[in-house]
CSV table of C-alpha atoms in Angstrom, one decimal:
chain,number,residue,atom,x,y,z
A,46,MET,CA,88.7,102.3,107.9
A,47,VAL,CA,86.3,101.0,105.2
A,48,THR,CA,82.7,100.7,106.4
A,49,LYS,CA,80.6,97.6,105.9
A,50,HIS,CA,78.5,99.7,103.5
A,51,LEU,CA,81.4,100.2,101.2
A,52,LEU,CA,82.4,96.5,101.4
A,53,LYS,CA,79.0,95.4,100.2
A,54,GLY,CA,79.5,93.1,97.2
A,55,LEU,CA,83.2,92.5,97.9
A,56,PRO,CA,84.5,89.2,99.2
A,57,GLU,CA,84.9,88.8,103.0
A,58,ASN,CA,88.7,88.8,102.7
A,59,ALA,CA,88.6,92.4,101.5
A,60,ASP,CA,87.6,93.6,105.1
A,61,LEU,CA,90.7,95.0,106.9
A,62,ARG,CA,88.9,94.6,110.2
A,63,ARG,CA,89.0,90.8,110.0
A,64,ALA,CA,92.0,89.1,111.4
A,65,ASP,CA,92.0,86.5,108.6
A,66,SER,CA,91.6,89.1,105.9
A,67,LEU,CA,93.7,88.9,102.7
A,68,ALA,CA,93.4,92.7,102.5
A,69,ARG,CA,95.0,93.0,106.0
A,70,GLU,CA,97.9,90.7,104.9
A,71,ILE,CA,98.5,92.8,101.8
A,72,PHE,CA,98.3,96.0,103.8
A,73,SER,CA,100.8,94.6,106.3
A,74,ASP,CA,103.1,93.6,103.4
A,75,VAL,CA,103.2,96.9,101.6
A,76,ALA,CA,102.8,99.3,104.5
A,77,ASN,CA,106.5,99.3,105.5
A,78,LYS,CA,109.2,101.9,105.0
A,79,TRP,CA,111.3,99.7,102.7
A,80,ALA,CA,108.4,98.8,100.4
A,81,PHE,CA,107.3,102.5,100.2
A,82,LEU,CA,110.9,103.6,99.4
A,83,ILE,CA,111.3,100.8,96.7
A,84,ILE,CA,108.0,101.8,95.1
A,85,GLU,CA,109.0,105.5,95.2
A,86,ALA,CA,112.5,104.7,93.7
A,87,LEU,CA,111.1,102.6,90.9
A,88,GLY,CA,108.6,105.3,90.0
A,89,GLU,CA,108.1,105.1,86.2
A,90,ARG,CA,111.5,103.5,85.6
A,91,THR,CA,113.1,100.1,85.3
A,92,LEU,CA,116.1,99.5,87.6
A,93,ARG,CA,118.6,96.8,88.3
A,94,PHE,CA,119.1,95.5,91.8
A,95,SER,CA,122.3,97.4,92.4
A,96,GLU,CA,120.6,100.6,91.1
A,97,LEU,CA,117.7,100.1,93.5
A,98,ARG,CA,120.1,99.5,96.4
A,99,ASP,CA,121.8,102.8,95.5
A,100,GLU,CA,118.5,104.6,95.3
A,101,VAL,CA,117.2,103.4,98.7
A,102,GLU,CA,119.9,104.6,101.1
A,103,GLY,CA,120.4,102.4,104.1
A,104,ILE,CA,118.7,99.2,102.9
A,105,SER,CA,120.6,96.0,103.2
A,106,HIS,CA,121.0,93.5,100.5
A,107,LYS,CA,118.8,91.1,102.5
A,108,MET,CA,116.0,93.6,103.1
A,109,LEU,CA,115.9,94.7,99.5
A,110,THR,CA,115.7,91.1,98.3
A,111,GLN,CA,112.9,90.2,100.8
A,112,ASN,CA,110.9,93.3,99.9
A,113,LEU,CA,111.3,92.8,96.1
A,114,ARG,CA,110.1,89.2,96.5
A,115,MET,CA,107.1,90.3,98.5
A,116,LEU,CA,106.3,93.1,96.0
A,117,GLU,CA,106.6,90.6,93.2
A,118,ARG,CA,104.5,88.0,95.0
A,119,ASN,CA,101.7,90.6,95.4
A,120,GLY,CA,101.9,91.6,91.8
A,121,LEU,CA,103.2,95.1,92.3
A,122,VAL,CA,106.7,94.6,90.9
A,123,ASP,CA,107.7,92.8,87.7
A,124,ARG,CA,111.1,91.0,87.7
A,125,LYS,CA,112.7,90.4,84.3
A,126,VAL,CA,115.7,88.2,84.0
A,127,HIS,CA,117.8,88.7,80.8
A,128,PRO,CA,119.6,85.5,79.6
A,129,THR,CA,123.1,86.9,79.8
A,130,VAL,CA,126.2,86.0,81.7
A,131,PRO,CA,126.1,87.1,84.4
A,132,PRO,CA,122.2,87.4,84.4
A,133,LYS,CA,120.8,90.9,84.1
A,134,VAL,CA,117.8,91.3,86.4
A,135,GLU,CA,115.5,94.3,86.1
A,136,TYR,CA,112.6,95.5,88.2
A,137,THR,CA,109.7,97.7,87.2
A,138,LEU,CA,106.3,98.6,88.7
A,139,THR,CA,103.2,96.8,87.4
A,140,GLY,CA,99.9,98.7,86.8
A,141,PRO,CA,98.7,98.0,90.4
A,142,GLY,CA,102.2,99.0,91.6
A,143,ARG,CA,102.0,102.3,89.7
A,144,ASP,CA,98.5,102.9,91.2
A,145,LEU,CA,100.0,102.2,94.7
A,146,ARG,CA,102.8,104.7,93.9
A,147,ALA,CA,100.1,107.5,93.8
A,148,THR,CA,99.3,106.6,97.5
A,149,VAL,CA,103.0,106.5,98.4
A,150,ASP,CA,103.5,109.9,96.7
A,151,ALA,CA,100.6,111.3,98.7
A,152,MET,CA,102.2,109.9,101.9
A,153,CYS,CA,105.5,111.5,101.1
A,154,GLY,CA,103.7,114.8,100.4
A,155,TRP,CA,101.8,114.5,103.7
A,156,THR,CA,105.1,113.9,105.5
A,157,HIS,CA,106.8,116.9,103.9
A,158,GLN,CA,103.8,119.1,104.6
A,159,HIS,CA,103.6,118.2,108.3
A,160,LEU,CA,107.2,117.5,109.2
A,161,GLY,CA,107.6,120.7,111.2
A,162,HIS,CA,104.5,120.1,113.2
A,163,ILE,CA,105.5,116.5,113.9
A,164,GLU,CA,109.0,117.6,115.0
A,165,GLU,CA,107.6,120.2,117.4
A,166,ALA,CA,105.1,117.6,118.8
A,167,ARG,CA,107.9,115.2,119.4
A,168,ARG,CA,110.0,117.8,121.2
A,169,ARG,CA,107.1,118.7,123.5
A,170,PHE,CA,106.3,115.0,124.2
A,171,ASP,CA,109.9,114.1,124.8
A,172,THR,CA,110.3,116.9,127.4
A,173,THR,CA,106.9,116.5,129.2
A,174,PRO,CA,107.3,115.0,132.6
A,175,GLY,CA,105.4,111.7,132.8
A,176,ALA,CA,105.2,111.3,129.1
A,177,LEU,CA,106.1,107.8,127.8
A,178,GLY,CA,109.0,109.2,125.7
A,179,ALA,CA,110.4,111.6,128.4
A,180,SER,CA,113.5,110.6,130.3
A,181,GLN,CA,112.6,110.1,133.9
């Protein structure tokens, strides 16, 4: 968490600890699996909606639409509509979106690095009597 010292000079709405913080709202928006996967799929490329849906396995049309709108609203994805029939719509990461992608890449790397440890911890937890995840 960011300390008050690091927030000095920034607006109050940059403080994630505040319930009314814009930073918390943005964090809540982008810190979900679908947003992460969309950002990762876009990478350095421009994709059409159907291409994105193919890249992000398991995402529904509705969830992809909602997340693309949220990412566009937050200035992380640019949506370009070409005046053709039918309209051709393309999505690409903006500068801030590409910056966020570095964090997403780091999260993916962390997950790959620690996957074995996490799987083992889950197995132990799920078989420990009295643990919340254990069958009783």
